Amino acid sequence: MTKSNRFNHLKSSTFSRTASSANTSSPFCSATSSVTSVENAPSVPTPLDSGSFYSLKQLGWNPFFQQQLLIETQEYATIARVSAHHRSQYQLLTENGESTLEIHQNMPDMTVGDWLLLDSQQHFVSVLERSTLFSRKAAGSKVEQQLIAANLDWVFIVSSLNDDFNINRIERYLALVHEAKVTPVIVLTKVDLCDDLTPYIEALRELDSSLLIETVNGLDEQSTRALSSYCVDGKTVAFIGSSGVGKSTLVNALLGDSSQLTSAIRQDDSKGRHTTTSRSLHLTRSGGLLLDTPGMRELQLADCEEGLNETFADLVEYAQQCRFIDCQHENEPGCAVQAAIENGQLTERRLQSFQKLMREQALNGASIAEKRAKDKNLSKMYKRVQGEARVHKRG
């Protein structure tokens, strides 16, 4: 499918704020009327803020979530979307504006982009099933999985055209995005400082000839206009990439304001300084939602074998042609992978990267599964001890 064809369903449409009087007259009972009521009301969206009112469709609501309400058995009064995740509370967006939800221990893990159901007292009821979920292994030595964002339509993998460009790191990002079932878009920034794009494009095409690639100068409105094609119709787009690659500059360009601060890169090594410190949703002028994320210096994989197989689909296809099912792609006879490397159809670097990432995700996935099992057994022990103590007290 050509790039132009992929955007036929992303034609720009107008959105409007929902009048506060219409939203406060009665508690929310059904999403149907709210989702469809704004389609013909022209207006220009602005960045999300506590003083504005928006329809659910503007916030990313779609039939996938609407269908879940048909089988929802718990009573609820409000539908809300998580717009930011802080240490002790979630920031929410509803048809009636912005609100907060205190985090309690008995709540499930949630992240920016999740859709929640609240009761008439604005207490948590449940979280809706996610259409997509983007996560990673927590940074450092923590043996747990960290949720990054939910219910995304696109992920912009941002890399600058300087020393920050690292094809191995991009493969990691692609594996995570593919595992989340989201379409990736490679966004190469600072094109105005690059004399020759060819080596960068060729390196990316070696990964996947069908990759969507955009080259932009974040400070040039005309240059960033191509990214607006993705940010329409309540579509949710996330930015990921190292610090200093220009994510916040692109967010500012797409929002048309300076809601995100920017920082200059270090000139000695082209490394960036952290600017964004928390994840948050922003509504663009073209009707899409942007989710900016802090720069990721460390990106470990866990439980994403399917995402890796899709990222390295060419290598996996050759591996299926090997003579032995358990071929390690080293010196075994009839190894189709080694034959492809000798013929120039694959690179040794790509094989080594695939093997390294597969080992890493398997090790981290096993560690996370082991921790979950230990936590479950520990919880059972606590309950048993508490039960025995109550029985002994009754005596």
mmCIF file of C-alpha atoms in Angstrom:
data_model
loop_
_atom_site.group_PDB
_atom_site.id
_atom_site.type_symbol
_atom_site.label_atom_id
_atom_site.label_comp_id
_atom_site.label_asym_id
_atom_site.label_seq_id
_atom_site.Cartn_x
_atom_site.Cartn_y
_atom_site.Cartn_z
ATOM 1 C CA MET A 1 0.000 0.000 0.000
ATOM 2 C CA THR A 2 1.397 3.362 -0.968
ATOM 3 C CA LYS A 3 1.866 6.145 1.527
ATOM 4 C CA SER A 4 -0.830 8.271 -0.074
ATOM 5 C CA ASN A 5 -3.319 5.411 0.072
ATOM 6 C CA ARG A 6 -2.583 4.848 3.742
ATOM 7 C CA PHE A 7 -3.730 8.375 4.461
ATOM 8 C CA ASN A 8 -7.045 8.223 2.598
ATOM 9 C CA HIS A 9 -8.777 7.458 5.882
ATOM 10 C CA LEU A 10 -6.979 10.307 7.633
ATOM 11 C CA LYS A 11 -8.538 13.223 5.750
ATOM 12 C CA SER A 12 -8.805 16.277 7.926
ATOM 13 C CA SER A 13 -12.138 17.001 9.566
ATOM 14 C CA THR A 14 -13.262 19.718 11.942
ATOM 15 C CA PHE A 15 -13.955 19.437 15.649
ATOM 16 C CA SER A 16 -15.588 21.646 18.185
ATOM 17 C CA ARG A 17 -15.677 22.177 21.876
ATOM 18 C CA THR A 18 -18.690 20.761 23.614
ATOM 19 C CA ALA A 19 -20.702 23.490 25.312
ATOM 20 C CA SER A 20 -20.434 23.340 29.080
ATOM 21 C CA SER A 21 -24.165 23.742 29.523
ATOM 22 C CA ALA A 22 -24.829 20.649 27.421
ATOM 23 C CA ASN A 23 -22.375 18.598 29.462
ATOM 24 C CA THR A 24 -23.453 19.644 32.933
ATOM 25 C CA SER A 25 -27.188 19.240 32.467
ATOM 26 C CA SER A 26 -27.160 15.512 33.169
ATOM 27 C CA PRO A 27 -24.674 12.787 34.106
ATOM 28 C CA PHE A 28 -23.158 10.808 31.258
ATOM 29 C CA CYS A 29 -25.100 7.671 30.398
ATOM 30 C CA SER A 30 -24.359 6.852 26.783
ATOM 31 C CA ALA A 31 -21.428 7.773 24.540
ATOM 32 C CA THR A 32 -23.337 7.479 21.275
ATOM 33 C CA SER A 33 -24.928 10.922 21.123
ATOM 34 C CA SER A 34 -21.780 12.647 22.375
ATOM 35 C CA VAL A 35 -19.561 10.927 19.861
ATOM 36 C CA THR A 36 -21.677 11.906 16.874
ATOM 37 C CA SER A 37 -22.898 15.330 17.938
ATOM 38 C CA VAL A 38 -19.761 17.258 16.965
ATOM 39 C CA GLU A 39 -19.175 15.982 13.442
ATOM 40 C CA ASN A 40 -20.811 18.952 11.731
ATOM 41 C CA ALA A 41 -19.919 21.676 14.219
ATOM 42 C CA PRO A 42 -16.970 23.677 12.860
ATOM 43 C CA SER A 43 -14.311 24.981 15.199
ATOM 44 C CA VAL A 44 -10.550 25.010 15.649
ATOM 45 C CA PRO A 45 -9.271 22.740 18.426
ATOM 46 C CA THR A 46 -6.806 24.075 20.946
ATOM 47 C CA PRO A 47 -4.382 22.329 23.329
ATOM 48 C CA LEU A 48 -6.124 20.486 26.150
ATOM 49 C CA ASP A 49 -6.589 22.574 29.272
ATOM 50 C CA SER A 50 -8.743 22.594 32.373
ATOM 51 C CA GLY A 51 -10.995 25.392 31.107
ATOM 52 C CA SER A 52 -12.071 23.672 27.876
ATOM 53 C CA PHE A 53 -14.740 21.110 27.068
ATOM 54 C CA TYR A 54 -14.386 18.450 24.392
ATOM 55 C CA SER A 55 -16.412 15.604 22.966
ATOM 56 C CA LEU A 56 -15.328 12.015 23.526
ATOM 57 C CA LYS A 57 -14.569 11.712 19.819
ATOM 58 C CA GLN A 58 -12.097 14.579 20.067
ATOM 59 C CA LEU A 59 -10.423 12.726 22.934
ATOM 60 C CA GLY A 60 -10.006 9.562 20.844
ATOM 61 C CA TRP A 61 -13.211 7.626 21.532
ATOM 62 C CA ASN A 62 -14.109 5.104 18.817
ATOM 63 C CA PRO A 63 -16.368 2.058 18.217
ATOM 64 C CA PHE A 64 -13.844 -0.315 19.866
ATOM 65 C CA PHE A 65 -14.550 1.320 23.236
ATOM 66 C CA GLN A 66 -18.223 1.986 22.537
ATOM 67 C CA GLN A 67 -18.854 -1.740 22.060
ATOM 68 C CA GLN A 68 -17.442 -2.464 25.496
ATOM 69 C CA LEU A 69 -20.158 -0.361 27.107
ATOM 70 C CA LEU A 70 -22.769 -2.750 25.737
ATOM 71 C CA ILE A 71 -21.454 -5.537 27.976
ATOM 72 C CA GLU A 72 -20.388 -3.380 30.924
ATOM 73 C CA THR A 73 -22.145 -4.709 34.045
ATOM 74 C CA GLN A 74 -20.982 -2.113 36.579
ATOM 75 C CA GLU A 75 -22.800 1.176 37.039
ATOM 76 C CA TYR A 76 -20.945 4.289 35.926
ATOM 77 C CA ALA A 77 -21.688 7.949 35.337
ATOM 78 C CA THR A 78 -18.656 9.312 33.511
ATOM 79 C CA ILE A 79 -16.173 8.205 30.873
ATOM 80 C CA ALA A 80 -12.685 9.676 31.275
ATOM 81 C CA ARG A 81 -9.335 9.401 29.540
ATOM 82 C CA VAL A 82 -6.036 9.527 31.417
ATOM 83 C CA SER A 83 -4.110 12.556 30.160
ATOM 84 C CA ALA A 84 -1.211 12.482 32.627
ATOM 85 C CA HIS A 85 0.207 10.150 35.278
ATOM 86 C CA HIS A 86 1.714 11.685 38.400
ATOM 87 C CA ARG A 87 3.159 10.069 41.507
ATOM 88 C CA SER A 88 -0.049 10.062 43.538
ATOM 89 C CA GLN A 89 -2.804 10.818 41.034
ATOM 90 C CA TYR A 90 -4.010 10.557 37.459
ATOM 91 C CA GLN A 91 -5.065 13.601 35.501
ATOM 92 C CA LEU A 92 -8.273 12.917 33.561
ATOM 93 C CA LEU A 93 -10.148 14.460 30.650
ATOM 94 C CA THR A 94 -13.924 14.115 30.342
ATOM 95 C CA GLU A 95 -16.705 15.840 28.460
ATOM 96 C CA ASN A 96 -17.114 18.075 31.501
ATOM 97 C CA GLY A 97 -13.487 19.185 31.556
ATOM 98 C CA GLU A 98 -10.425 18.166 33.513
ATOM 99 C CA SER A 99 -10.353 16.302 36.830
ATOM 100 C CA THR A 100 -8.005 14.240 38.960
ATOM 101 C CA LEU A 101 -8.177 10.729 40.384
ATOM 102 C CA GLU A 102 -6.206 9.750 43.476
ATOM 103 C CA ILE A 103 -4.175 6.552 43.064
ATOM 104 C CA HIS A 104 -5.082 3.752 45.473
ATOM 105 C CA GLN A 105 -3.383 0.426 46.011
ATOM 106 C CA ASN A 106 -6.387 -1.617 44.887
ATOM 107 C CA MET A 107 -6.468 0.049 41.457
ATOM 108 C CA PRO A 108 -5.052 -1.812 38.438
ATOM 109 C CA ASP A 109 -1.959 -0.421 36.760
ATOM 110 C CA MET A 110 -2.992 2.304 34.339
ATOM 111 C CA THR A 111 -1.206 4.703 32.043
ATOM 112 C CA VAL A 112 -1.692 7.754 29.857
ATOM 113 C CA GLY A 113 -4.255 7.074 27.129
ATOM 114 C CA ASP A 114 -6.358 4.619 29.149
ATOM 115 C CA TRP A 115 -10.148 4.990 29.167
ATOM 116 C CA LEU A 116 -11.786 4.758 32.606
ATOM 117 C CA LEU A 117 -15.327 4.518 33.947
ATOM 118 C CA LEU A 118 -16.178 6.611 37.017
ATOM 119 C CA ASP A 119 -19.227 6.571 39.278
ATOM 120 C CA SER A 120 -21.393 9.570 40.206
ATOM 121 C CA GLN A 121 -18.911 10.487 42.944
ATOM 122 C CA GLN A 122 -16.063 10.424 40.396
ATOM 123 C CA HIS A 123 -14.584 7.325 41.979
ATOM 124 C CA PHE A 124 -12.854 4.670 39.888
ATOM 125 C CA VAL A 125 -15.081 1.876 38.580
ATOM 126 C CA SER A 126 -13.055 0.090 35.896
ATOM 127 C CA VAL A 127 -10.599 0.520 33.045
ATOM 128 C CA LEU A 128 -11.708 -0.412 29.535
ATOM 129 C CA GLU A 129 -9.884 -2.976 27.453
ATOM 130 C CA ARG A 130 -7.039 -1.366 25.501
ATOM 131 C CA SER A 131 -6.824 -1.431 21.736
ATOM 132 C CA THR A 132 -3.033 -1.118 21.996
ATOM 133 C CA LEU A 133 -0.541 -1.019 24.876
ATOM 134 C CA PHE A 134 3.001 0.296 24.715
ATOM 135 C CA SER A 135 5.305 -0.860 27.525
ATOM 136 C CA ARG A 136 8.905 -1.673 28.347
ATOM 137 C CA LYS A 137 10.982 -3.253 31.095
ATOM 138 C CA ALA A 138 11.476 -0.685 33.846
ATOM 139 C CA ALA A 139 14.821 1.100 33.658
ATOM 140 C CA GLY A 140 17.633 -0.010 35.954
ATOM 141 C CA SER A 141 17.614 -3.210 37.993
ATOM 142 C CA LYS A 142 13.857 -3.230 38.689
ATOM 143 C CA VAL A 143 12.304 -6.530 37.660
ATOM 144 C CA GLU A 144 8.965 -5.224 36.451
ATOM 145 C CA GLN A 145 7.219 -3.994 33.354
ATOM 146 C CA GLN A 146 6.534 -0.273 32.924
ATOM 147 C CA LEU A 147 3.434 0.899 31.060
ATOM 148 C CA ILE A 148 4.209 3.786 28.699
ATOM 149 C CA ALA A 149 0.954 4.566 26.875
ATOM 150 C CA ALA A 150 -2.316 2.944 25.842
ATOM 151 C CA ASN A 151 -4.712 3.170 22.905
ATOM 152 C CA LEU A 152 -2.284 4.650 20.392
ATOM 153 C CA ASP A 153 -2.803 4.851 16.633
ATOM 154 C CA TRP A 154 0.721 5.861 15.597
ATOM 155 C CA VAL A 155 4.136 6.017 17.249
ATOM 156 C CA PHE A 156 6.672 8.546 15.986
ATOM 157 C CA ILE A 157 10.152 7.089 16.507
ATOM 158 C CA VAL A 158 12.229 10.256 16.526
ATOM 159 C CA SER A 159 15.951 10.336 15.753
ATOM 160 C CA SER A 160 18.076 13.297 14.762
ATOM 161 C CA LEU A 161 20.340 13.351 11.729
ATOM 162 C CA ASN A 162 23.576 13.580 13.708
ATOM 163 C CA ASP A 163 25.588 11.363 16.052
ATOM 164 C CA ASP A 164 22.389 10.361 17.858
ATOM 165 C CA PHE A 165 21.275 8.226 14.877
ATOM 166 C CA ASN A 166 21.691 4.601 15.963
ATOM 167 C CA ILE A 167 20.198 1.819 13.870
ATOM 168 C CA ASN A 168 20.415 -0.731 16.711
ATOM 169 C CA ARG A 169 18.403 1.547 18.988
ATOM 170 C CA ILE A 170 15.803 2.080 16.277
ATOM 171 C CA GLU A 171 15.422 -1.701 15.979
ATOM 172 C CA ARG A 172 14.666 -1.797 19.711
ATOM 173 C CA TYR A 173 11.993 0.874 19.330
ATOM 174 C CA LEU A 174 10.483 -0.940 16.357
ATOM 175 C CA ALA A 175 10.266 -4.190 18.316
ATOM 176 C CA LEU A 176 8.388 -2.463 21.138
ATOM 177 C CA VAL A 177 6.032 -0.651 18.766
ATOM 178 C CA HIS A 178 5.283 -3.781 16.743
ATOM 179 C CA GLU A 179 4.646 -5.738 19.951
ATOM 180 C CA ALA A 180 2.118 -3.056 20.928
ATOM 181 C CA LYS A 181 0.337 -3.497 17.548
ATOM 182 C CA VAL A 182 0.850 0.157 16.651
ATOM 183 C CA THR A 183 2.050 1.490 13.288
ATOM 184 C CA PRO A 184 5.532 3.074 13.574
ATOM 185 C CA VAL A 185 6.675 6.187 11.725
ATOM 186 C CA ILE A 186 10.389 7.027 11.658
ATOM 187 C CA VAL A 187 10.820 10.781 12.042
ATOM 188 C CA LEU A 188 14.308 12.087 11.240
ATOM 189 C CA THR A 189 14.804 15.578 12.653
ATOM 190 C CA LYS A 190 17.267 18.432 12.075
ATOM 191 C CA VAL A 191 17.273 17.826 8.333
ATOM 192 C CA ASP A 192 18.545 21.392 7.888
ATOM 193 C CA LEU A 193 21.846 20.355 9.500
ATOM 194 C CA CYS A 194 22.342 17.262 7.329
ATOM 195 C CA ASP A 195 24.202 17.476 4.015
ATOM 196 C CA ASP A 196 23.325 13.986 2.777
ATOM 197 C CA LEU A 197 20.208 12.023 3.747
ATOM 198 C CA THR A 198 21.035 8.993 1.613
ATOM 199 C CA PRO A 199 23.018 6.927 4.179
ATOM 200 C CA TYR A 200 20.307 7.349 6.816
ATOM 201 C CA ILE A 201 17.446 6.426 4.488
ATOM 202 C CA GLU A 202 19.305 3.432 3.087
ATOM 203 C CA ALA A 203 20.052 2.150 6.606
ATOM 204 C CA LEU A 204 16.361 2.335 7.502
ATOM 205 C CA ARG A 205 15.244 0.705 4.239
ATOM 206 C CA GLU A 206 17.483 -2.244 5.076
ATOM 207 C CA LEU A 207 15.348 -2.808 8.155
ATOM 208 C CA ASP A 208 12.043 -2.655 6.282
ATOM 209 C CA SER A 209 11.508 -1.365 2.767
ATOM 210 C CA SER A 210 7.922 -0.357 3.654
ATOM 211 C CA LEU A 211 8.796 1.747 6.698
ATOM 212 C CA LEU A 212 7.076 5.130 6.864
ATOM 213 C CA ILE A 213 9.850 7.742 7.037
ATOM 214 C CA GLU A 214 9.510 11.494 7.458
ATOM 215 C CA THR A 215 12.407 13.988 7.428
ATOM 216 C CA VAL A 216 11.689 17.317 9.102
ATOM 217 C CA ASN A 217 13.089 20.510 10.489
ATOM 218 C CA GLY A 218 11.133 21.096 13.680
ATOM 219 C CA LEU A 219 11.636 24.852 13.437
ATOM 220 C CA ASP A 220 10.103 25.055 9.944
ATOM 221 C CA GLU A 221 6.296 24.976 9.877
ATOM 222 C CA GLN A 222 6.224 23.910 6.227
ATOM 223 C CA SER A 223 8.555 21.014 6.990
ATOM 224 C CA THR A 224 6.502 19.696 9.914
ATOM 225 C CA ARG A 225 3.230 19.890 7.988
ATOM 226 C CA ALA A 226 3.676 16.285 6.785
ATOM 227 C CA LEU A 227 3.325 15.064 10.372
ATOM 228 C CA SER A 228 -0.072 16.750 10.686
ATOM 229 C CA SER A 229 -1.454 14.142 8.254
ATOM 230 C CA TYR A 230 -1.194 11.588 11.063
ATOM 231 C CA CYS A 231 -2.694 13.821 13.766
ATOM 232 C CA VAL A 232 -6.359 14.046 12.737
ATOM 233 C CA ASP A 233 -9.806 12.670 13.615
ATOM 234 C CA GLY A 234 -9.020 12.027 17.274
ATOM 235 C CA LYS A 235 -6.065 9.810 16.377
ATOM 236 C CA THR A 236 -3.506 9.434 19.169
ATOM 237 C CA VAL A 237 0.191 9.715 18.354
ATOM 238 C CA ALA A 238 3.070 9.097 20.755
ATOM 239 C CA PHE A 239 6.601 10.439 20.484
ATOM 240 C CA ILE A 240 9.529 8.294 21.607
ATOM 241 C CA GLY A 241 13.242 8.863 21.213
ATOM 242 C CA SER A 242 16.373 9.886 23.068
ATOM 243 C CA SER A 243 16.732 13.246 24.770
ATOM 244 C CA GLY A 244 17.677 16.121 22.503
ATOM 245 C CA VAL A 245 16.392 14.675 19.229
ATOM 246 C CA GLY A 246 13.728 17.358 18.922
ATOM 247 C CA LYS A 247 10.549 15.704 20.232
ATOM 248 C CA SER A 248 9.423 18.725 22.243
ATOM 249 C CA THR A 249 10.169 21.036 19.325
ATOM 250 C CA LEU A 250 7.928 18.907 17.106
ATOM 251 C CA VAL A 251 5.185 18.884 19.738
ATOM 252 C CA ASN A 252 5.325 22.677 19.851
ATOM 253 C CA ALA A 253 5.151 22.859 16.058
ATOM 254 C CA LEU A 254 2.118 20.576 15.833
ATOM 255 C CA LEU A 255 0.325 22.327 18.689
ATOM 256 C CA GLY A 256 1.132 25.783 17.417
ATOM 257 C CA ASP A 257 2.334 26.991 20.814
ATOM 258 C CA SER A 258 5.162 26.530 23.304
ATOM 259 C CA SER A 259 3.466 24.242 25.792
ATOM 260 C CA GLN A 260 6.550 22.020 25.792
ATOM 261 C CA LEU A 261 9.913 23.488 26.744
ATOM 262 C CA THR A 262 12.966 22.777 24.592
ATOM 263 C CA SER A 263 16.656 22.435 25.383
ATOM 264 C CA ALA A 264 19.777 22.652 23.264
ATOM 265 C CA ILE A 265 21.896 19.565 22.639
ATOM 266 C CA ARG A 266 25.426 19.160 23.983
ATOM 267 C CA GLN A 267 27.778 20.068 21.173
ATOM 268 C CA ASP A 268 30.568 17.677 22.181
ATOM 269 C CA ASP A 269 28.650 14.451 21.615
ATOM 270 C CA SER A 270 25.263 15.491 20.134
ATOM 271 C CA LYS A 271 23.545 14.126 23.255
ATOM 272 C CA GLY A 272 20.460 15.932 24.425
ATOM 273 C CA ARG A 273 19.320 17.216 27.763
ATOM 274 C CA HIS A 274 16.069 15.929 29.265
ATOM 275 C CA THR A 275 13.266 18.431 28.666
ATOM 276 C CA THR A 276 9.981 16.532 29.055
ATOM 277 C CA THR A 277 9.733 15.019 32.543
ATOM 278 C CA SER A 278 6.305 13.374 32.388
ATOM 279 C CA ARG A 279 3.934 11.925 29.801
ATOM 280 C CA SER A 280 0.921 14.016 28.853
ATOM 281 C CA LEU A 281 -1.719 14.324 26.121
ATOM 282 C CA HIS A 282 -2.105 17.426 23.936
ATOM 283 C CA LEU A 283 -4.739 18.219 21.307
ATOM 284 C CA THR A 284 -3.368 19.488 17.998
ATOM 285 C CA ARG A 285 -4.823 22.094 15.678
ATOM 286 C CA SER A 286 -5.696 19.352 13.179
ATOM 287 C CA GLY A 287 -7.739 17.338 15.684
ATOM 288 C CA GLY A 288 -5.267 14.640 16.762
ATOM 289 C CA LEU A 289 -3.825 13.941 20.185
ATOM 290 C CA LEU A 290 -0.092 14.003 20.908
ATOM 291 C CA LEU A 291 1.530 12.095 23.725
ATOM 292 C CA ASP A 292 5.014 13.295 24.558
ATOM 293 C CA THR A 293 7.311 11.005 26.558
ATOM 294 C CA PRO A 294 10.544 11.651 28.451
ATOM 295 C CA GLY A 295 13.722 10.781 26.561
ATOM 296 C CA MET A 296 14.684 7.147 27.008
ATOM 297 C CA ARG A 297 18.367 6.593 27.672
ATOM 298 C CA GLU A 298 17.789 2.954 28.570
ATOM 299 C CA LEU A 299 15.355 0.744 26.703
ATOM 300 C CA GLN A 300 15.226 -2.904 27.760
ATOM 301 C CA LEU A 301 12.971 -5.454 26.106
ATOM 302 C CA ALA A 302 10.779 -8.033 27.817
ATOM 303 C CA ASP A 303 8.136 -10.428 26.478
ATOM 304 C CA CYS A 304 8.186 -9.032 22.953
ATOM 305 C CA GLU A 305 9.206 -12.008 20.806
ATOM 306 C CA GLU A 306 6.350 -11.337 18.402
ATOM 307 C CA GLY A 307 7.461 -7.718 17.993
ATOM 308 C CA LEU A 308 11.029 -8.820 17.319
ATOM 309 C CA ASN A 309 9.915 -11.365 14.741
ATOM 310 C CA GLU A 310 8.012 -8.632 12.914
ATOM 311 C CA THR A 311 10.903 -6.181 13.147
ATOM 312 C CA PHE A 312 13.297 -8.800 11.774
ATOM 313 C CA ALA A 313 10.787 -10.362 9.378
ATOM 314 C CA ASP A 314 13.375 -10.749 6.592
ATOM 315 C CA LEU A 315 15.752 -12.678 8.852
ATOM 316 C CA VAL A 316 12.953 -14.835 10.263
ATOM 317 C CA GLU A 317 11.873 -15.758 6.730
ATOM 318 C CA TYR A 318 15.371 -16.984 5.915
ATOM 319 C CA ALA A 319 15.572 -18.848 9.238
ATOM 320 C CA GLN A 320 12.462 -20.825 8.320
ATOM 321 C CA GLN A 321 14.368 -22.164 5.292
ATOM 322 C CA CYS A 322 17.249 -23.567 7.358
ATOM 323 C CA ARG A 323 17.779 -27.324 7.191
ATOM 324 C CA PHE A 324 17.506 -27.746 10.978
ATOM 325 C CA ILE A 325 14.678 -26.345 13.072
ATOM 326 C CA ASP A 326 17.037 -25.500 15.946
ATOM 327 C CA CYS A 327 19.660 -23.918 13.695
ATOM 328 C CA GLN A 328 21.775 -21.339 15.564
ATOM 329 C CA HIS A 329 22.842 -19.691 12.289
ATOM 330 C CA GLU A 330 26.533 -20.217 12.919
ATOM 331 C CA ASN A 331 28.314 -23.117 11.199
ATOM 332 C CA GLU A 332 25.424 -25.530 10.709
ATOM 333 C CA PRO A 333 25.069 -27.080 7.225
ATOM 334 C CA GLY A 334 22.143 -25.816 5.204
ATOM 335 C CA CYS A 335 21.825 -22.539 7.142
ATOM 336 C CA ALA A 336 19.777 -20.206 4.938
ATOM 337 C CA VAL A 337 20.598 -17.201 7.146
ATOM 338 C CA GLN A 338 24.361 -17.575 6.670
ATOM 339 C CA ALA A 339 23.782 -18.118 2.964
ATOM 340 C CA ALA A 340 21.822 -14.855 2.794
ATOM 341 C CA ILE A 341 24.669 -13.033 4.581
ATOM 342 C CA GLU A 342 27.219 -14.430 2.125
ATOM 343 C CA ASN A 343 25.017 -13.335 -0.782
ATOM 344 C CA GLY A 344 24.661 -9.830 0.612
ATOM 345 C CA GLN A 345 20.920 -10.207 1.297
ATOM 346 C CA LEU A 346 21.434 -9.859 5.059
ATOM 347 C CA THR A 347 24.127 -8.266 7.180
ATOM 348 C CA GLU A 348 26.058 -9.866 10.010
ATOM 349 C CA ARG A 349 25.163 -6.833 12.145
ATOM 350 C CA ARG A 350 21.449 -7.527 11.730
ATOM 351 C CA LEU A 351 21.828 -11.172 12.769
ATOM 352 C CA GLN A 352 23.848 -10.215 15.843
ATOM 353 C CA SER A 353 21.317 -7.548 16.783
ATOM 354 C CA PHE A 354 18.423 -10.002 16.464
ATOM 355 C CA GLN A 355 20.145 -12.666 18.563
ATOM 356 C CA LYS A 356 21.100 -10.161 21.251
ATOM 357 C CA LEU A 357 17.593 -8.729 21.527
ATOM 358 C CA MET A 358 15.983 -12.177 21.581
ATOM 359 C CA ARG A 359 18.236 -13.241 24.471
ATOM 360 C CA GLU A 360 17.534 -10.009 26.324
ATOM 361 C CA GLN A 361 13.750 -10.162 26.010
ATOM 362 C CA ALA A 362 13.692 -13.831 27.009
ATOM 363 C CA LEU A 363 15.818 -13.196 30.111
ATOM 364 C CA ASN A 364 13.854 -10.125 31.194
ATOM 365 C CA GLY A 365 10.534 -11.813 30.463
ATOM 366 C CA ALA A 366 11.483 -14.801 32.625
ATOM 367 C CA SER A 367 12.563 -12.483 35.452
ATOM 368 C CA ILE A 368 9.282 -10.564 35.351
ATOM 369 C CA ALA A 369 7.249 -13.790 35.295
ATOM 370 C CA GLU A 370 9.240 -15.135 38.256
ATOM 371 C CA LYS A 371 8.655 -11.940 40.246
ATOM 372 C CA ARG A 372 4.936 -12.057 39.524
ATOM 373 C CA ALA A 373 4.781 -15.646 40.770
ATOM 374 C CA LYS A 374 6.675 -14.717 43.952
ATOM 375 C CA ASP A 375 4.406 -11.727 44.592
ATOM 376 C CA LYS A 376 1.328 -13.921 44.121
ATOM 377 C CA ASN A 377 2.621 -16.558 46.551
ATOM 378 C CA LEU A 378 3.580 -13.859 49.062
ATOM 379 C CA SER A 379 0.097 -12.361 48.865
ATOM 380 C CA LYS A 380 -1.444 -15.782 49.513
ATOM 381 C CA MET A 381 0.813 -16.250 52.551
ATOM 382 C CA TYR A 382 -0.210 -12.858 53.989
ATOM 383 C CA LYS A 383 -3.889 -13.715 53.596
ATOM 384 C CA ARG A 384 -3.373 -17.113 55.232
ATOM 385 C CA VAL A 385 -1.497 -15.636 58.193
ATOM 386 C CA GLN A 386 -4.140 -12.918 58.631
ATOM 387 C CA GLY A 387 -6.889 -15.537 58.517
ATOM 388 C CA GLU A 388 -5.165 -17.703 61.121
ATOM 389 C CA ALA A 389 -4.664 -14.656 63.346
ATOM 390 C CA ARG A 390 -8.384 -13.793 63.203
ATOM 391 C CA VAL A 391 -9.327 -17.373 64.073
ATOM 392 C CA HIS A 392 -6.866 -17.404 66.981
ATOM 393 C CA LYS A 393 -8.194 -14.059 68.263
ATOM 394 C CA ARG A 394 -11.767 -15.364 68.316
ATOM 395 C CA GLY A 395 -10.279 -18.181 70.298
#
